[in-house]
PDB file of C-alpha atoms in Angstrom:
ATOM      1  CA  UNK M   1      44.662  80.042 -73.959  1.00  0.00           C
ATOM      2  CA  UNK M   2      44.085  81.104 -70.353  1.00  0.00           C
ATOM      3  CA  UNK M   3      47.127  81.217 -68.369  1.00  0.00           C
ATOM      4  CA  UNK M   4      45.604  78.754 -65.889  1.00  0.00           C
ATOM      5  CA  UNK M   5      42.943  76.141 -66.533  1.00  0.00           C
ATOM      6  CA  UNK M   6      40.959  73.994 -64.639  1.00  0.00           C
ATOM      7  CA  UNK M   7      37.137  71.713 -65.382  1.00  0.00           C
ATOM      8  CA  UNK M   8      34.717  73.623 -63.416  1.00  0.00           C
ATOM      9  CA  UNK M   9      32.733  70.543 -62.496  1.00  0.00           C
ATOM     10  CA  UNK M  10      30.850  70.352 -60.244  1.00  0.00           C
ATOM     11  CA  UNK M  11      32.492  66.615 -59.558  1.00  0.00           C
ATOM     12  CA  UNK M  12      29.444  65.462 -57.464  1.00  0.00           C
ATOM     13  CA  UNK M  13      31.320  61.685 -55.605  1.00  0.00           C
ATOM     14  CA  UNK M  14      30.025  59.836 -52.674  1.00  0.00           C
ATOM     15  CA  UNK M  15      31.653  60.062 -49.517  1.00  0.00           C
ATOM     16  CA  UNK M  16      34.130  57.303 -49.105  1.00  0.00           C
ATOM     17  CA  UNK M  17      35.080  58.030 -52.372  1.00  0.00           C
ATOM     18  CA  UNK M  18      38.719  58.828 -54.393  1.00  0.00           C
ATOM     19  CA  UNK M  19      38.610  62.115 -56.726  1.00  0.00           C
ATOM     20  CA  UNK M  20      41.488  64.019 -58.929  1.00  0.00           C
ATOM     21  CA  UNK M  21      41.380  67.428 -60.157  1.00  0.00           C
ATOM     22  CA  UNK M  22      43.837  68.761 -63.021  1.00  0.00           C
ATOM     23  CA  UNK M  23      45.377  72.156 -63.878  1.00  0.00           C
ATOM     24  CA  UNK M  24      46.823  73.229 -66.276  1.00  0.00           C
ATOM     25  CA  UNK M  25      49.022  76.160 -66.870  1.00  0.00           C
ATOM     26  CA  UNK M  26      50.290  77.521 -69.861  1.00  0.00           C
ATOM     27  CA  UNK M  27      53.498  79.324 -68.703  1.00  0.00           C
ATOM     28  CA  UNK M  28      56.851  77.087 -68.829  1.00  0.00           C
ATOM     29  CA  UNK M  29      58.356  79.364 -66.689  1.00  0.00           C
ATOM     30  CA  UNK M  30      55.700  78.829 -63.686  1.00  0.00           C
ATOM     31  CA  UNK M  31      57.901  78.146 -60.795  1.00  0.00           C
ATOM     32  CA  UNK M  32      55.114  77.848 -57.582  1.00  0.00           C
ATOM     33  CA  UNK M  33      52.151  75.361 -57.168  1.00  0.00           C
ATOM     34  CA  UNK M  34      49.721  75.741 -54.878  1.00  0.00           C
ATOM     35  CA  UNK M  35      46.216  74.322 -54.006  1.00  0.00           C
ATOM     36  CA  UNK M  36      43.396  76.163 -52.443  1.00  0.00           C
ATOM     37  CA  UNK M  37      40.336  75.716 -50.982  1.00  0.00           C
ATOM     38  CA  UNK M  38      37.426  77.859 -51.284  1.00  0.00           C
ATOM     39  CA  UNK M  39      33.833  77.482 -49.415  1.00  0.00           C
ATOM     40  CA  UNK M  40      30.991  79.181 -50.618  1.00  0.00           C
ATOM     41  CA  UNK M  41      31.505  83.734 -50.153  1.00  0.00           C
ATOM     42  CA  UNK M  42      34.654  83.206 -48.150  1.00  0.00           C
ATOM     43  CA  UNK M  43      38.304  83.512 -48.926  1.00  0.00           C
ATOM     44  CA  UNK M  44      40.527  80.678 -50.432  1.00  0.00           C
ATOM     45  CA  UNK M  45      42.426  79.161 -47.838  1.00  0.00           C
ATOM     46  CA  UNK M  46      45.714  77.577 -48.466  1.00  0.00           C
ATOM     47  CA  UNK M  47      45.525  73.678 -49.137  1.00  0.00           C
ATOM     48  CA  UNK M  48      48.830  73.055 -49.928  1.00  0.00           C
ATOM     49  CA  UNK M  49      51.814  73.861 -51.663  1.00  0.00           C
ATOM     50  CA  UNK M  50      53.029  71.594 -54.863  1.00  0.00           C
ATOM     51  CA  UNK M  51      56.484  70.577 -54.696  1.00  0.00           C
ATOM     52  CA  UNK M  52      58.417  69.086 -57.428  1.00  0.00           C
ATOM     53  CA  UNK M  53      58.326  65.743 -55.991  1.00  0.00           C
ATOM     54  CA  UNK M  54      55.165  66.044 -55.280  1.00  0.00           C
ATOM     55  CA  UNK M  55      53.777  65.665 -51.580  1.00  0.00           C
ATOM     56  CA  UNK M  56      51.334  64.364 -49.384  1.00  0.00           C
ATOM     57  CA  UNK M  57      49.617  65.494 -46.779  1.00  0.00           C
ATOM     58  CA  UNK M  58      46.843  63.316 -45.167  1.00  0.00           C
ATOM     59  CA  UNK M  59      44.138  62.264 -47.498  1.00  0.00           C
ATOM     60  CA  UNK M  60      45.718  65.072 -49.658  1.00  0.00           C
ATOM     61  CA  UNK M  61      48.015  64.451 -52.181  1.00  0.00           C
ATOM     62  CA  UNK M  62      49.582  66.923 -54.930  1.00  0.00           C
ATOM     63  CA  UNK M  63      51.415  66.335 -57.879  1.00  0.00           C
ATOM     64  CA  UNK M  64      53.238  68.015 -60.580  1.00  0.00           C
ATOM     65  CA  UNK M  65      54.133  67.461 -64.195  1.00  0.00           C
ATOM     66  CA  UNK M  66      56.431  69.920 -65.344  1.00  0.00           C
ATOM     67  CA  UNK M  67      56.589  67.658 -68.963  1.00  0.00           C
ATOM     68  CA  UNK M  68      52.832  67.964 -69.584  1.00  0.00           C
ATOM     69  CA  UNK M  69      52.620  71.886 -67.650  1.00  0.00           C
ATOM     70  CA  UNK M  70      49.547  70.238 -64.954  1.00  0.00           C
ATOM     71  CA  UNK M  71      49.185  70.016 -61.389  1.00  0.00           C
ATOM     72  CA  UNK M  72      46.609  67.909 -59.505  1.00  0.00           C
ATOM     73  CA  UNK M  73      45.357  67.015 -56.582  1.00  0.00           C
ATOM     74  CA  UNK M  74      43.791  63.966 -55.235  1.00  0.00           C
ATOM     75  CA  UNK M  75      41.337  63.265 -52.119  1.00  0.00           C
ATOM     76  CA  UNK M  76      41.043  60.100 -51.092  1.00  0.00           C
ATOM     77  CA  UNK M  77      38.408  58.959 -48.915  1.00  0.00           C
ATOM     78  CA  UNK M  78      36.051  61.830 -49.801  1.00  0.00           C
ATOM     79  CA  UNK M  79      34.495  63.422 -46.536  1.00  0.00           C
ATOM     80  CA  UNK M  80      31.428  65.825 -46.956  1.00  0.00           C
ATOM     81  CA  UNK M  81      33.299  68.633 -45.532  1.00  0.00           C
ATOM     82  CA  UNK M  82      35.443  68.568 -48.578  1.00  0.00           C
ATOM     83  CA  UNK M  83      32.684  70.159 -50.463  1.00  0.00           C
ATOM     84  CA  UNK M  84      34.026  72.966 -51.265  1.00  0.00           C
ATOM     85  CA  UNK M  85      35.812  74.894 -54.783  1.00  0.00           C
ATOM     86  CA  UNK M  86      39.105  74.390 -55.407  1.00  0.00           C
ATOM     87  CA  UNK M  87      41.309  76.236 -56.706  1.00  0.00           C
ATOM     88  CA  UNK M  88      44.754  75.949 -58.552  1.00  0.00           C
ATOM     89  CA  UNK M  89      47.159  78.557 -58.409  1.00  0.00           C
ATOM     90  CA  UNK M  90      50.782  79.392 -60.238  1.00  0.00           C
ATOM     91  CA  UNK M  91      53.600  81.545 -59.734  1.00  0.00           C
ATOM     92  CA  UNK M  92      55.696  82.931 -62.110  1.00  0.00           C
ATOM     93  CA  UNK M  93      59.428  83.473 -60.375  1.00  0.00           C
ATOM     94  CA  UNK M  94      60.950  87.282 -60.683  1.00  0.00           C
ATOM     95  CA  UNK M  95      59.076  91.083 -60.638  1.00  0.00           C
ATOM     96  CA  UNK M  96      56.237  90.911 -57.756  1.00  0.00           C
ATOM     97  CA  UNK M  97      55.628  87.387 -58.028  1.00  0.00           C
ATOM     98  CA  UNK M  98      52.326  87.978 -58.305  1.00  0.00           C
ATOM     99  CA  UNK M  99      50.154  84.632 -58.174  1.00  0.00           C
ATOM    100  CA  UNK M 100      47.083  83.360 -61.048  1.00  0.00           C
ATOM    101  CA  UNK M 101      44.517  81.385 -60.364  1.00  0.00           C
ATOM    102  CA  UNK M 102      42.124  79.068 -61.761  1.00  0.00           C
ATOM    103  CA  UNK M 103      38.836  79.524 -61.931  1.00  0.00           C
ATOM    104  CA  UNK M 104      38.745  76.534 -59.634  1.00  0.00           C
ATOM    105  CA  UNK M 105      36.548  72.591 -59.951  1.00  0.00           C
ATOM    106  CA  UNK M 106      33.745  72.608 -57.585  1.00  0.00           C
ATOM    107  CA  UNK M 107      33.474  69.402 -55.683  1.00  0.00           C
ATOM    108  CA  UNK M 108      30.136  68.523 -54.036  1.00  0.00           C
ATOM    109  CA  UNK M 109      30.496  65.158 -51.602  1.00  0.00           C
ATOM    110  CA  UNK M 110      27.356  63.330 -51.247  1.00  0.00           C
ATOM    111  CA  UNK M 111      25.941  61.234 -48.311  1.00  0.00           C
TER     112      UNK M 111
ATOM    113  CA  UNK J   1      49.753  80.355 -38.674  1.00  0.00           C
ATOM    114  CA  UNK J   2      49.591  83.953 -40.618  1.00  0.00           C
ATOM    115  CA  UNK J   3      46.367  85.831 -40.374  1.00  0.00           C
ATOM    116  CA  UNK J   4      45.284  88.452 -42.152  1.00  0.00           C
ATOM    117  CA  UNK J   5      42.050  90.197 -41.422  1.00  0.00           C
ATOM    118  CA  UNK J   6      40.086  92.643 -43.670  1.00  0.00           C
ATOM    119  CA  UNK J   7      37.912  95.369 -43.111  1.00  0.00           C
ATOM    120  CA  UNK J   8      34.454  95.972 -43.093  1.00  0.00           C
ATOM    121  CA  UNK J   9      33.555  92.912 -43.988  1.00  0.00           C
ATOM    122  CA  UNK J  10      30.866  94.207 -45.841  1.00  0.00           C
ATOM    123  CA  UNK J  11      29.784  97.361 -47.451  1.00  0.00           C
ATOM    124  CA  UNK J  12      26.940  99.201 -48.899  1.00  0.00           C
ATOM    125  CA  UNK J  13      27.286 102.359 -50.018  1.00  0.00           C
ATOM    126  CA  UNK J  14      25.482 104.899 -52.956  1.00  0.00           C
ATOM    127  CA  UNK J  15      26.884 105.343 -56.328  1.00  0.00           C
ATOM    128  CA  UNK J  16      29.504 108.029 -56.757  1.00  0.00           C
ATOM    129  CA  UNK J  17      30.842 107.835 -52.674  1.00  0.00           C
ATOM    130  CA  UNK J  18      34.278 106.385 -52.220  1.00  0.00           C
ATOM    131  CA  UNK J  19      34.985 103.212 -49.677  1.00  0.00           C
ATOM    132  CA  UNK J  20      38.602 102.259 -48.162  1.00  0.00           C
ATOM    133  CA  UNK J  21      39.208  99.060 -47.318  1.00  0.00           C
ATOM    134  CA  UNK J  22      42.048  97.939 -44.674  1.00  0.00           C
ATOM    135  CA  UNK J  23      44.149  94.915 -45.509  1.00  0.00           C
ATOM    136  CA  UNK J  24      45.954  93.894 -42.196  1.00  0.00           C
ATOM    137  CA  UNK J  25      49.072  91.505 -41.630  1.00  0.00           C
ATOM    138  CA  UNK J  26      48.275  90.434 -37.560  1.00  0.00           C
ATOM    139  CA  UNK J  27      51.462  88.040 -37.087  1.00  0.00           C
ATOM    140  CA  UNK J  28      54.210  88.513 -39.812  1.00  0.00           C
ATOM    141  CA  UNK J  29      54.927  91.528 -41.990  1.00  0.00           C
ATOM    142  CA  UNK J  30      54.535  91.567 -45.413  1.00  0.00           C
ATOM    143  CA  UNK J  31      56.573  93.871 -47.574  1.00  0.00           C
ATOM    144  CA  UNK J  32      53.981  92.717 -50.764  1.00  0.00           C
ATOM    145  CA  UNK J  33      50.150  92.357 -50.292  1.00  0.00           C
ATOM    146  CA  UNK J  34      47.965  91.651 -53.344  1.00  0.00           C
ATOM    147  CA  UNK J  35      44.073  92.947 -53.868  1.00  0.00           C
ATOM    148  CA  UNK J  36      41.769  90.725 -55.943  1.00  0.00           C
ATOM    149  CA  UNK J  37      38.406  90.904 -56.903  1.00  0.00           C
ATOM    150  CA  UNK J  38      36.005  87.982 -57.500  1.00  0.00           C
ATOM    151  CA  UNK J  39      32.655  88.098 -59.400  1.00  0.00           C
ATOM    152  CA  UNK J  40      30.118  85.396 -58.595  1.00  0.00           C
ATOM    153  CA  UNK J  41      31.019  82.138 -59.970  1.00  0.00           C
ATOM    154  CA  UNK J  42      34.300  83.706 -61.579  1.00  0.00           C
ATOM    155  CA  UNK J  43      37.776  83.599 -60.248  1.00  0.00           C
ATOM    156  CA  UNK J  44      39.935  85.394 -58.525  1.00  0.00           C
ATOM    157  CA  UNK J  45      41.332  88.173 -60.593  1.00  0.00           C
ATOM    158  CA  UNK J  46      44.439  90.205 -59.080  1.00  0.00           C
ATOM    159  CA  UNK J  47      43.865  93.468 -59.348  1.00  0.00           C
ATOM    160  CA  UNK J  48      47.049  94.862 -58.042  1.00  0.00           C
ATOM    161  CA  UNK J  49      50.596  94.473 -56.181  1.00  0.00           C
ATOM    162  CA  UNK J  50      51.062  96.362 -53.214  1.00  0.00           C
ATOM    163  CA  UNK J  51      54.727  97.086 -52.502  1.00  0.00           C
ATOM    164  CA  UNK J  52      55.689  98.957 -48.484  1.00  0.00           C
ATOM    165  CA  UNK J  53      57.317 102.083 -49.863  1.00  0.00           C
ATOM    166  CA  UNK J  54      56.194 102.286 -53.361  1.00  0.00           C
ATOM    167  CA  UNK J  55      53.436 102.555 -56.030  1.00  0.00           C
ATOM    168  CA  UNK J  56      51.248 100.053 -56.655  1.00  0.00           C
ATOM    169  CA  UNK J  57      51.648  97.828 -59.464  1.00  0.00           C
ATOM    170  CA  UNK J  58      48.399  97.581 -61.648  1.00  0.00           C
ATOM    171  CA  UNK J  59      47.299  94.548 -63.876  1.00  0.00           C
ATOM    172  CA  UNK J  60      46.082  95.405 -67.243  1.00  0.00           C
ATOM    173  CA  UNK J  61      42.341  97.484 -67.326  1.00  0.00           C
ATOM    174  CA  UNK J  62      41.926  98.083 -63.726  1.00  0.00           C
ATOM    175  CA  UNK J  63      42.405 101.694 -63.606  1.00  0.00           C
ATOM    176  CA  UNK J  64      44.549 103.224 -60.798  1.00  0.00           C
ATOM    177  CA  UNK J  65      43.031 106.595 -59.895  1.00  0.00           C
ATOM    178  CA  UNK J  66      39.597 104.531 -59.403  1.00  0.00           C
ATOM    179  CA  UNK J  67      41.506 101.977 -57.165  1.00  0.00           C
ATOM    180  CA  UNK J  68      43.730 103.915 -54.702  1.00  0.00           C
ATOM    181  CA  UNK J  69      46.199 101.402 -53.057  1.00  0.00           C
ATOM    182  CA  UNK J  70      48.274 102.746 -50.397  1.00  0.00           C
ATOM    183  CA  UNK J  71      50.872 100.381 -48.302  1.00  0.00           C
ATOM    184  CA  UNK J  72      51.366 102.486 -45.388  1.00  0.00           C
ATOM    185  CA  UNK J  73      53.719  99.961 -43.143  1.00  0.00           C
ATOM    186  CA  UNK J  74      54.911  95.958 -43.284  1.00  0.00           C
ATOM    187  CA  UNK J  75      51.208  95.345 -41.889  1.00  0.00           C
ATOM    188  CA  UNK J  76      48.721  97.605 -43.976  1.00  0.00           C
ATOM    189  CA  UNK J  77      47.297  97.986 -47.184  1.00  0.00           C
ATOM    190  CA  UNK J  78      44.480  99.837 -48.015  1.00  0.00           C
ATOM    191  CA  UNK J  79      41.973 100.066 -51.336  1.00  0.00           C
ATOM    192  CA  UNK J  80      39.953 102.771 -51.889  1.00  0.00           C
ATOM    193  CA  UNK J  81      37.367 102.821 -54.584  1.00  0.00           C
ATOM    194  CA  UNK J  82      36.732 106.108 -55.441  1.00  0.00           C
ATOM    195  CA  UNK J  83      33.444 107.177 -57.209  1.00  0.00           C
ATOM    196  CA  UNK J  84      31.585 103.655 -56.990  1.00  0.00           C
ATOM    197  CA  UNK J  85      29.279 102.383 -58.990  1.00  0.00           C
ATOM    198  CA  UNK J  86      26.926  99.381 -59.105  1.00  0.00           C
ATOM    199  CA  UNK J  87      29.346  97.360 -61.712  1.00  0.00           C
ATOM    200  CA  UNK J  88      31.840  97.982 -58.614  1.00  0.00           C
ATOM    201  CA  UNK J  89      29.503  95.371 -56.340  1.00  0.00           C
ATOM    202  CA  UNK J  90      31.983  92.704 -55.961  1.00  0.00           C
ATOM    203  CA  UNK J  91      34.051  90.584 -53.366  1.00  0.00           C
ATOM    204  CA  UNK J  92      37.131  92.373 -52.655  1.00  0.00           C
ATOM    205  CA  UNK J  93      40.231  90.276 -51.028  1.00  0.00           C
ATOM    206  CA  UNK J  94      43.341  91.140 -50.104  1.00  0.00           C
ATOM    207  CA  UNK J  95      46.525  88.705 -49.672  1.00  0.00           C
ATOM    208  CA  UNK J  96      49.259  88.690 -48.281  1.00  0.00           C
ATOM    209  CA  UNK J  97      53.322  87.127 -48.701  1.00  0.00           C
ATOM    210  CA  UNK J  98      55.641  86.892 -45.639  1.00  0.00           C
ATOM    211  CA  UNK J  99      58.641  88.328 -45.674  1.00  0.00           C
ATOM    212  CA  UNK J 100      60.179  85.336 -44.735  1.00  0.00           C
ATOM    213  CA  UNK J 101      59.152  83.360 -47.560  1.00  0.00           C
ATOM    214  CA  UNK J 102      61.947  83.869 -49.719  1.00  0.00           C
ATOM    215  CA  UNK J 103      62.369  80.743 -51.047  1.00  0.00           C
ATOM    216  CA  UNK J 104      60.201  79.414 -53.927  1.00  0.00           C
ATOM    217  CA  UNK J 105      57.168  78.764 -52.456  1.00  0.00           C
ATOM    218  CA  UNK J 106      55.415  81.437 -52.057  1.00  0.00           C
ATOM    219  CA  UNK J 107      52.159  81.699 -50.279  1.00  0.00           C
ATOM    220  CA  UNK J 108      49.787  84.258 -50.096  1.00  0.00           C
ATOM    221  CA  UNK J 109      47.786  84.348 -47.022  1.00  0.00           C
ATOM    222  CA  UNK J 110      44.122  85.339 -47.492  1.00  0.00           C
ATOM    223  CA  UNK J 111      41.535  88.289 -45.547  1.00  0.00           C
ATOM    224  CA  UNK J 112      38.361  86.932 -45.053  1.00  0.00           C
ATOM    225  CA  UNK J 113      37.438  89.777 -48.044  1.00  0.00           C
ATOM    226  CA  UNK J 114      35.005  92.554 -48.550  1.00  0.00           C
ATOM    227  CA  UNK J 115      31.720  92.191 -49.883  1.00  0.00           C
ATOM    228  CA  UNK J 116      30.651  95.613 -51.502  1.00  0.00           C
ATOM    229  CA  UNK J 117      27.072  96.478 -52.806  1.00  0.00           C
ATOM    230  CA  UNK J 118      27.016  99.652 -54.580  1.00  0.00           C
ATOM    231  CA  UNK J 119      23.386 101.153 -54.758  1.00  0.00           C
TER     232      UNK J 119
END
């Protein structure tokens, strides 16, 4: 099982629209959650961060479930510059804290 | 907010030449800066842990005499690939943690990456 998991998509929705994504991770121990956003050949850029109460930021919000090991992340009111990948990442606490990500869900908005 | 930049942004260079590429902090220091690679269509995968002041830590099968990391100050890391060859064409990107993130949350701030075409 990969260490972090996410549907590829693409999750084609028309703008206006409301869409989640999921992730899963496989480590209990995972203590950092964190959304990115990726646009096509450039670097992911920092979304958000996934607290344990989850948070809300804008049309942006994140949630965790520490029961069921998933994150997610939900857009409401879909604009086409959302289009984009995104991409889930976890953090294991201790060593380098070095970060995995998902392989990230492709979202294409539509006019 | 924290910027890192990267550079070249892009490289082509023949098979069997090396290429270093810089990783820089601009606005905070970082005493750890990670280098990932990303195939097309694939994820990032971390390649390695750069620590200020100490070796690199390697992830399992990237090999660490063909990847030369060297963190030379709070603010630079570097990657060399030594030897390059065409399975080395990939999208190199470097992150970077502030210093003064020591709580739980830790972000990683992102280059704008290297693209490198190996002939």
């Amino acid at each position: 099982r990969k260490e972090v998991e996410q549907d590829p998509g693409p999750f084609n929705v028309p703008e206006g629209a409301t869409v989640a994504f999921n992730c899963t991770y496989s480590n209990s121990a995972s203590q950092s959650f964190f959304w990115y956003r990726q646009d096509c050949r450039k670097e992911p850029k920092l979304l958000m961060s996934v607290y344990s109460s989850g948070n809300e930021d804008g049309r942006f919000t994140a949630q965790l479930n520490r029961a069921s090991q998933y994150i997610s992340l939900l857009i409401r009111d879909s604009k086409l510059s959302d289009s984009a990948t995104y991409l889930c990442a976890v953090n294991i606490r201790g060593g380098y804290q070095k970060v995995t990500f998902g392989t990230g869900t492709k979202l294409q908005v539509i006019p | 907010g924290a910027v890192v930049s990267q550079h070249p942004s892009r490289v082509i260079c023949k098979s069997g030449t090396s290429v270093k590429i810089e990783c820089r902090s601009l606005d905070f220091q970082a005493t750890t800066m990670f280098w990932y690679r990303q195939f097309p269509k694939q994820s990032l995968m971390l390649m390695a842990t750069s620590n200020e002041g100490s070796k690199a830590t390697y992830e399992q099968g990237v090999e660490k005499d063909k990847f030369l990391i060297n963190h030379a100050s709070l603010t630079l890391s570097t990657l060399t690939v030594t030897s390059a060859h065409p399975e080395d064409s990939s999208f190199y990107i470097c992150s970077a943690r502030p210093m003064t993130s020591g709580s739980s949350y830790n972000e990683q701030f992102f280059g704008p990456g290297t693209r490198l075409t190996v002939l």
